[in-house]
């Protein structure tokens, strides 16, 4: 297993600054050729990018007032902000996340499991602004006849490095398998990608699609999924299904007595039952990434009901989440090298509430700064703050999953303007 080398949030910010100020970037992602042609505009392409990435989801005018606080310019009105944002395609934020992901893996410091990149795949329903009901569709809740606007999300998260490689937000009518097949091509950059799926994902169509692309997979199989798989009850055995698919089936007895049935196309003998149990257990990392994006970055508190702006908010949150995790990794390595946590009872990690706040400050106050001395001073302060506030990770803690009725976290899914 490789050890993560020292990453530098400063280098990622510098790369983003260079990318957002490039003429080729502006030309590629403005929605009309006439947009962003004046360098004197209060909301230039770069300023808008910085604002959207670092927005803490407070009311639009309050956020704008804060954004212009250290500027010689007077704050613009919120109407001006929303008009300006329509001039940028959401694809710019997809491209930005690709830039961050590519830089991370090009550093050659990513952790793997026996040379395999472990990628958790999972879907989720996101609340959408009610004004986007026609665009994204919705569902009725158990307690109401009102149709609540929702969108379906699918994320690919490298669970060992905590990096979201790709994500998609689609109308709720799209199934998770359909979105997965549309997004599968992004995995070609990895030599040995191993996708980890929870119950409900397994299908012949998915397996055949991944076999054709030489992608490895590990499914948890639900009861009564397929007769051949159900009848494979040995701890570790290879079967051929009625569909002609060759699978390795793993049966693991959990502490509750329940049997966890897994299916994979890894036939290498260097992987045993314990390996597959450990790999599947790491799938929880994709759930944690959803927690960060939903709770720490409040992504469902969308700032508009317009499709382009909703997608901007979503992909900006994914990019910000990845920068958060890179900032955490940098300070984890720094603390390890300094011996700051030697002798402590528990392993420690960064406080994500602090990290989310500090990275947003970085994206607002550092990304647009041009003075190298000021950049260094601000970055040092941000990095030192993240370094200081680490907390204990107490092992073997668990909470039973409680089924809740859907509810709205945010009134109309956006704060009042």
Coordinates of C-alpha atoms in Angstrom, one line a residue:
X1 CA 0.0 0.0 0.0
X2 CA 1.5 3.4 -1.0
X3 CA 1.9 6.2 1.5
X4 CA 0.5 9.6 0.7
X5 CA 3.2 12.2 0.2
X6 CA 2.8 15.8 1.3
X7 CA 0.1 17.5 -0.7
X8 CA -0.1 21.3 -0.9
X9 CA -3.4 23.1 -1.0
X10 CA -1.5 26.2 -2.1
X11 CA -0.4 24.4 -5.3
X12 CA -4.0 23.4 -6.1
X13 CA -5.2 27.0 -5.5
X14 CA -2.5 28.3 -7.7
X15 CA -3.5 25.9 -10.5
X16 CA -7.2 26.9 -10.1
X17 CA -6.2 30.6 -10.3
X18 CA -4.3 30.1 -13.5
X19 CA -7.1 28.1 -15.0
X20 CA -9.9 30.5 -14.1
X21 CA -8.0 33.5 -15.5
X22 CA -7.0 31.8 -18.8
X23 CA -8.7 33.2 -21.9
X24 CA -9.2 29.7 -23.2
X25 CA -11.2 28.8 -20.1
X26 CA -13.4 31.9 -20.4
X27 CA -14.0 31.3 -24.1
X28 CA -14.8 27.6 -23.5
X29 CA -17.4 28.0 -20.8
X30 CA -19.2 31.4 -21.3
X31 CA -22.7 30.9 -22.7
X32 CA -22.3 33.6 -25.4
X33 CA -19.2 34.9 -27.2
X34 CA -20.0 38.5 -26.1
X35 CA -19.8 37.8 -22.4
X36 CA -16.8 38.6 -20.2
X37 CA -15.0 40.8 -22.7
X38 CA -14.4 43.7 -20.3
X39 CA -11.7 43.4 -17.7
X40 CA -13.3 46.2 -15.6
X41 CA -16.5 44.3 -14.8
X42 CA -17.3 44.0 -11.1
X43 CA -18.2 40.4 -11.6
X44 CA -15.6 39.0 -13.9
X45 CA -15.4 35.3 -14.8
X46 CA -12.8 34.7 -12.1
X47 CA -14.7 36.6 -9.5
X48 CA -17.9 34.8 -10.2
X49 CA -16.0 31.5 -10.0
X50 CA -14.5 32.4 -6.7
X51 CA -17.9 33.5 -5.3
X52 CA -19.7 30.4 -6.3
X53 CA -17.0 28.1 -5.0
X54 CA -16.7 29.8 -1.7
X55 CA -20.4 30.7 -1.1
X56 CA -21.5 29.6 2.4
X57 CA -25.2 29.6 1.3
X58 CA -26.1 32.6 3.3
X59 CA -28.6 35.0 1.7
X60 CA -27.4 36.2 -1.7
X61 CA -27.1 39.9 -0.8
X62 CA -25.3 39.1 2.5
X63 CA -22.9 36.8 0.7
X64 CA -22.2 39.5 -1.9
X65 CA -21.6 42.2 0.8
X66 CA -19.1 39.9 2.4
X67 CA -17.5 39.1 -0.9
X68 CA -16.9 42.8 -1.7
X69 CA -15.9 43.7 1.9
X70 CA -12.2 44.1 1.1
X71 CA -12.7 45.4 -2.4
X72 CA -12.7 49.0 -3.5
X73 CA -15.9 48.3 -5.5
X74 CA -19.3 48.6 -4.0
X75 CA -21.3 45.3 -3.8
X76 CA -23.6 44.5 -6.7
X77 CA -27.2 43.7 -6.2
X78 CA -28.3 40.1 -6.1
X79 CA -30.2 40.4 -9.3
X80 CA -27.0 41.4 -11.0
X81 CA -25.3 38.3 -9.5
X82 CA -27.9 35.9 -10.9
X83 CA -27.9 37.5 -14.3
X84 CA -24.1 37.2 -14.4
X85 CA -24.1 33.6 -13.3
X86 CA -26.3 32.7 -16.3
X87 CA -23.3 33.7 -18.4
X88 CA -21.2 30.7 -17.2
X89 CA -22.1 27.1 -18.1
X90 CA -22.2 24.7 -15.3
X91 CA -19.8 22.6 -17.4
X92 CA -17.0 24.9 -16.2
X93 CA -17.4 23.4 -12.7
X94 CA -17.3 19.9 -14.0
X95 CA -14.1 20.8 -15.8
X96 CA -12.7 22.3 -12.7
X97 CA -13.3 19.2 -10.7
X98 CA -11.6 17.1 -13.4
X99 CA -8.7 19.5 -13.1
X100 CA -8.4 18.9 -9.4
X101 CA -8.8 15.1 -9.7
X102 CA -6.2 14.9 -12.5
X103 CA -3.7 16.9 -10.5
X104 CA -4.2 14.8 -7.5
X105 CA -3.6 11.5 -9.3
X106 CA -0.8 12.9 -11.5
X107 CA 1.1 13.6 -8.3
X108 CA 1.5 9.8 -8.0
X109 CA 0.7 9.7 -4.3
X110 CA -2.7 8.1 -4.2
X111 CA -3.3 5.1 -1.9
X112 CA -4.4 1.8 -3.3
X113 CA -5.4 -1.6 -2.1
X114 CA -3.0 -4.2 -3.6
X115 CA -2.7 -1.9 -6.6
X116 CA -6.5 -1.5 -7.0
X117 CA -8.2 1.9 -6.8
X118 CA -11.2 1.4 -4.6
X119 CA -14.2 3.4 -5.8
X120 CA -17.4 3.5 -3.9
X121 CA -20.5 4.0 -6.1
X122 CA -23.7 5.1 -4.5
X123 CA -26.8 7.1 -5.4
X124 CA -28.9 9.5 -3.4
X125 CA -32.0 11.7 -3.7
X126 CA -31.4 15.5 -3.3
X127 CA -34.0 18.0 -2.5
X128 CA -34.4 20.5 -5.3
X129 CA -36.1 23.9 -5.2
X130 CA -39.8 23.6 -5.8
X131 CA -39.4 25.9 -8.8
X132 CA -37.3 23.2 -10.5
X133 CA -40.1 20.6 -10.3
X134 CA -40.7 20.7 -14.0
X135 CA -37.0 20.3 -14.8
X136 CA -36.0 17.6 -12.3
X137 CA -39.4 16.0 -11.4
X138 CA -40.3 14.9 -7.9
X139 CA -42.1 12.4 -5.6
X140 CA -44.8 12.5 -3.1
X141 CA -43.9 12.0 0.5
X142 CA -45.5 9.5 2.8
X143 CA -47.4 12.2 4.7
X144 CA -48.5 14.5 1.9
X145 CA -50.1 14.6 -1.5
X146 CA -47.8 17.4 -2.5
X147 CA -45.1 16.4 -5.0
X148 CA -41.7 17.5 -3.7
X149 CA -39.1 18.5 -6.2
X150 CA -36.1 16.1 -6.1
X151 CA -33.0 15.2 -8.2
X152 CA -31.1 12.0 -8.4
X153 CA -27.4 12.0 -7.7
X154 CA -24.7 9.4 -8.3
X155 CA -21.2 9.7 -6.9
X156 CA -17.9 7.8 -7.6
X157 CA -15.7 8.3 -4.5
X158 CA -12.2 7.0 -4.1
X159 CA -12.7 5.7 -0.6
X160 CA -9.1 5.3 0.3
X161 CA -8.2 8.9 -0.7
X162 CA -11.6 10.5 -0.1
X163 CA -11.7 12.1 -3.5
X164 CA -14.9 12.2 -5.5
X165 CA -13.7 11.3 -9.0
X166 CA -17.0 12.1 -10.7
X167 CA -20.6 12.9 -9.9
X168 CA -23.8 13.4 -11.7
X169 CA -27.1 15.2 -10.8
X170 CA -30.0 14.2 -13.0
X171 CA -33.8 14.3 -13.1
X172 CA -35.3 12.0 -10.5
X173 CA -36.9 9.8 -13.2
X174 CA -33.4 8.6 -14.1
X175 CA -32.4 5.3 -12.4
X176 CA -29.1 4.9 -10.7
X177 CA -28.0 2.1 -13.1
X178 CA -28.8 4.3 -16.1
X179 CA -26.7 7.2 -14.7
X180 CA -23.9 4.8 -13.9
X181 CA -23.7 3.5 -17.5
X182 CA -23.6 7.1 -18.8
X183 CA -20.7 7.9 -16.4
X184 CA -18.7 4.7 -16.7
X185 CA -16.1 6.1 -19.2
X186 CA -14.5 8.3 -16.6
X187 CA -12.8 5.2 -15.0
X188 CA -10.5 4.6 -18.0
X189 CA -7.8 6.7 -16.3
X190 CA -7.2 4.1 -13.7
X191 CA -5.2 1.0 -14.3
X192 CA -7.0 -1.2 -11.8
X193 CA -10.4 0.4 -10.9
X194 CA -12.4 -1.7 -8.4
X195 CA -16.0 -0.5 -8.0
X196 CA -17.8 -1.2 -4.8
X197 CA -21.6 -1.4 -4.9
X198 CA -24.3 -1.7 -2.2
X199 CA -27.4 -3.9 -2.5
X200 CA -29.7 -3.1 -5.3
X201 CA -27.1 -2.3 -8.0
X202 CA -26.4 -5.7 -9.3
X203 CA -27.7 -6.5 -12.8
X204 CA -26.5 -8.4 -15.9
X205 CA -26.4 -5.2 -17.9
X206 CA -24.0 -3.5 -15.4
X207 CA -21.7 -6.6 -15.1
X208 CA -21.4 -7.0 -18.9
X209 CA -20.7 -3.3 -19.4
X210 CA -17.9 -3.4 -16.8
X211 CA -16.5 -6.6 -18.2
X212 CA -16.2 -5.1 -21.7
X213 CA -14.2 -2.1 -20.2
X214 CA -12.0 -4.3 -18.0
X215 CA -13.4 -2.7 -14.9
X216 CA -13.4 -4.7 -11.7
X217 CA -16.3 -4.8 -9.3
X218 CA -17.6 -6.0 -5.9
X219 CA -21.3 -6.1 -5.4
X220 CA -23.2 -6.8 -2.2
X221 CA -26.1 -9.1 -3.4
X222 CA -29.5 -8.8 -1.9
X223 CA -31.6 -11.8 -1.1
X224 CA -33.4 -13.5 -4.0
X225 CA -31.3 -11.6 -6.5
X226 CA -30.6 -14.6 -8.8
X227 CA -31.0 -18.3 -8.1
X228 CA -27.4 -19.3 -9.1
X229 CA -26.0 -16.7 -6.7
X230 CA -28.5 -17.4 -3.9
X231 CA -27.4 -21.1 -4.0
X232 CA -23.7 -20.3 -3.8
X233 CA -23.3 -20.8 0.0
X234 CA -19.6 -21.7 0.3
X235 CA -17.4 -19.0 1.9
X236 CA -15.6 -18.6 -1.4
X237 CA -16.5 -20.2 -4.7
X238 CA -16.6 -19.5 -8.5
X239 CA -19.9 -19.9 -10.4
X240 CA -21.3 -19.4 -13.8
X241 CA -24.8 -17.9 -13.8
X242 CA -27.6 -18.9 -16.2
X243 CA -26.8 -15.7 -18.1
X244 CA -23.3 -17.1 -18.8
X245 CA -21.5 -14.7 -16.3
X246 CA -18.5 -16.0 -14.4
X247 CA -18.6 -14.7 -10.8
X248 CA -16.7 -15.3 -7.6
X249 CA -19.2 -15.4 -4.7
X250 CA -18.1 -14.6 -1.2
X251 CA -20.2 -15.3 1.9
X252 CA -19.3 -13.5 5.1
X253 CA -21.1 -14.1 8.4
X254 CA -21.5 -10.8 10.3
X255 CA -21.5 -10.4 14.0
X256 CA -25.3 -10.2 13.9
X257 CA -25.5 -13.7 12.3
X258 CA -26.6 -12.2 9.0
X259 CA -24.8 -13.5 5.9
X260 CA -23.2 -10.8 3.7
X261 CA -23.1 -12.1 0.1
X262 CA -20.7 -10.5 -2.3
X263 CA -20.0 -11.1 -6.0
X264 CA -16.9 -10.0 -7.9
X265 CA -14.9 -10.6 -11.1
X266 CA -11.6 -10.7 -9.2
X267 CA -10.3 -14.3 -9.4
X268 CA -6.8 -13.5 -8.2
X269 CA -5.8 -15.9 -5.3
X270 CA -4.0 -13.1 -3.5
X271 CA -7.5 -11.9 -2.5
X272 CA -9.1 -14.0 0.2
X273 CA -12.4 -13.7 2.1
X274 CA -10.9 -11.3 4.6
X275 CA -9.7 -9.0 1.8
X276 CA -13.2 -8.8 0.3
X277 CA -14.7 -8.1 3.7
X278 CA -12.3 -5.3 4.3
X279 CA -12.8 -3.9 0.8
X280 CA -16.6 -3.9 1.1
X281 CA -16.3 -2.3 4.6
X282 CA -14.4 0.6 3.0
X283 CA -17.4 1.4 0.8
X284 CA -18.6 3.5 3.8
X285 CA -16.3 6.2 2.5
X286 CA -18.8 7.2 -0.2
X287 CA -21.5 7.6 2.5
X288 CA -19.2 9.9 4.4
X289 CA -18.6 12.0 1.2
X290 CA -22.4 12.5 0.9
X291 CA -22.4 13.7 4.6
X292 CA -19.8 16.2 3.9
X293 CA -21.5 17.6 0.7
X294 CA -25.0 17.6 2.2
X295 CA -24.3 18.7 5.7
X296 CA -21.0 20.6 5.8
X297 CA -21.4 22.3 2.4
X298 CA -25.2 22.5 2.5
X299 CA -25.5 21.6 -1.2
X300 CA -29.2 21.1 -1.1
X301 CA -29.7 24.7 0.0
X302 CA -29.6 25.7 -3.7
X303 CA -29.3 29.4 -4.5
X304 CA -31.7 29.3 -7.5
X305 CA -34.4 27.2 -9.1
X306 CA -32.8 27.6 -12.6
X307 CA -31.2 24.4 -14.0
X308 CA -27.9 25.9 -14.9
X309 CA -27.5 27.5 -11.5
X310 CA -28.5 24.4 -9.6
X311 CA -25.9 22.4 -11.5
X312 CA -23.3 25.1 -10.8
X313 CA -24.1 24.8 -7.1
X314 CA -23.8 21.1 -7.2
X315 CA -20.6 20.7 -9.1
X316 CA -19.0 23.6 -7.2
X317 CA -19.7 21.8 -4.0
X318 CA -18.1 18.6 -5.3
X319 CA -15.0 20.6 -6.2
X320 CA -14.9 22.3 -2.9
X321 CA -15.3 19.0 -1.1
X322 CA -12.3 17.6 -2.9
X323 CA -10.2 20.7 -1.9
X324 CA -11.4 20.1 1.7
X325 CA -10.1 16.5 1.7
X326 CA -6.8 17.6 0.0
X327 CA -6.4 20.2 2.8
X328 CA -7.1 17.5 5.4
X329 CA -4.5 15.1 3.9
X330 CA -1.9 17.8 3.8
X331 CA -2.3 18.5 7.6
X332 CA -2.6 14.8 8.4
X333 CA 0.8 14.2 6.9
X334 CA 2.2 17.3 8.6
X335 CA 1.0 16.1 12.0
X336 CA 2.4 12.7 11.4
X337 CA 5.8 14.1 10.5
X338 CA 5.8 16.4 13.5
X339 CA 4.7 13.6 15.9
X340 CA 1.9 15.8 17.2
X341 CA -0.4 12.8 18.0
X342 CA 2.2 10.4 19.3
X343 CA 1.1 8.7 22.5
X344 CA -2.6 9.6 22.1
X345 CA -5.1 6.8 22.8
X346 CA -7.0 7.3 19.5
X347 CA -6.2 8.1 15.9
X348 CA -7.1 11.7 15.0
X349 CA -8.4 13.5 11.9
X350 CA -9.3 17.0 10.9
X351 CA -12.5 18.7 12.1
X352 CA -14.5 18.9 8.9
X353 CA -16.6 21.8 10.2
X354 CA -13.4 23.9 10.6
X355 CA -12.0 22.7 7.3
X356 CA -15.2 23.5 5.3
X357 CA -15.1 27.1 6.7
X358 CA -11.3 27.6 6.1
X359 CA -11.4 26.2 2.6
X360 CA -14.3 28.6 1.7
X361 CA -12.3 31.5 3.1
X362 CA -9.4 30.3 1.0
X363 CA -11.5 30.3 -2.2
X364 CA -12.9 33.7 -1.5
X365 CA -9.9 35.6 -0.1
X366 CA -6.9 33.8 -1.6
X367 CA -8.1 32.7 -5.1
X368 CA -8.4 36.4 -6.3
X369 CA -5.4 37.7 -4.5
X370 CA -2.4 38.7 -6.6
X371 CA 0.2 39.8 -4.0
X372 CA 2.4 36.7 -3.3
X373 CA 3.2 37.9 0.2
X374 CA -0.5 38.3 1.1
X375 CA -1.3 34.9 -0.4
X376 CA 1.5 33.2 1.6
X377 CA 0.3 34.9 4.8
X378 CA -3.3 33.9 4.3
X379 CA -2.5 30.3 3.3
X380 CA -0.3 29.8 6.3
X381 CA -3.0 31.0 8.6
X382 CA -5.6 28.7 7.0
X383 CA -3.3 25.7 7.0
X384 CA -2.3 26.3 10.7
X385 CA -6.0 26.6 11.7
X386 CA -6.8 23.2 10.1
X387 CA -3.6 21.7 11.7
X388 CA -4.7 22.8 15.2
X389 CA -8.2 21.5 15.2
X390 CA -8.0 17.7 15.0
X391 CA -10.3 15.4 16.9
X392 CA -10.2 11.8 18.1
X393 CA -11.7 8.9 16.0
X394 CA -13.2 6.5 18.4
X395 CA -13.3 3.0 16.9
X396 CA -16.3 0.6 16.7
X397 CA -18.9 3.3 17.2
X398 CA -22.2 2.7 15.4
X399 CA -25.7 3.9 15.4
X400 CA -28.7 1.9 14.1
X401 CA -30.1 3.3 10.8
X402 CA -33.5 4.9 11.4
X403 CA -36.0 5.3 8.6
X404 CA -37.3 8.8 8.5
X405 CA -40.1 10.4 6.5
X406 CA -38.7 12.8 3.9
X407 CA -38.7 16.4 5.1
X408 CA -37.5 19.7 3.9
X409 CA -34.2 20.9 5.4
X410 CA -34.5 24.3 3.9
X411 CA -37.6 26.3 3.3
X412 CA -38.1 26.3 -0.4
X413 CA -34.7 24.8 -0.5
X414 CA -33.0 28.2 -0.5
X415 CA -32.6 30.9 2.0
X416 CA -34.5 34.1 1.6
X417 CA -32.8 36.8 -0.4

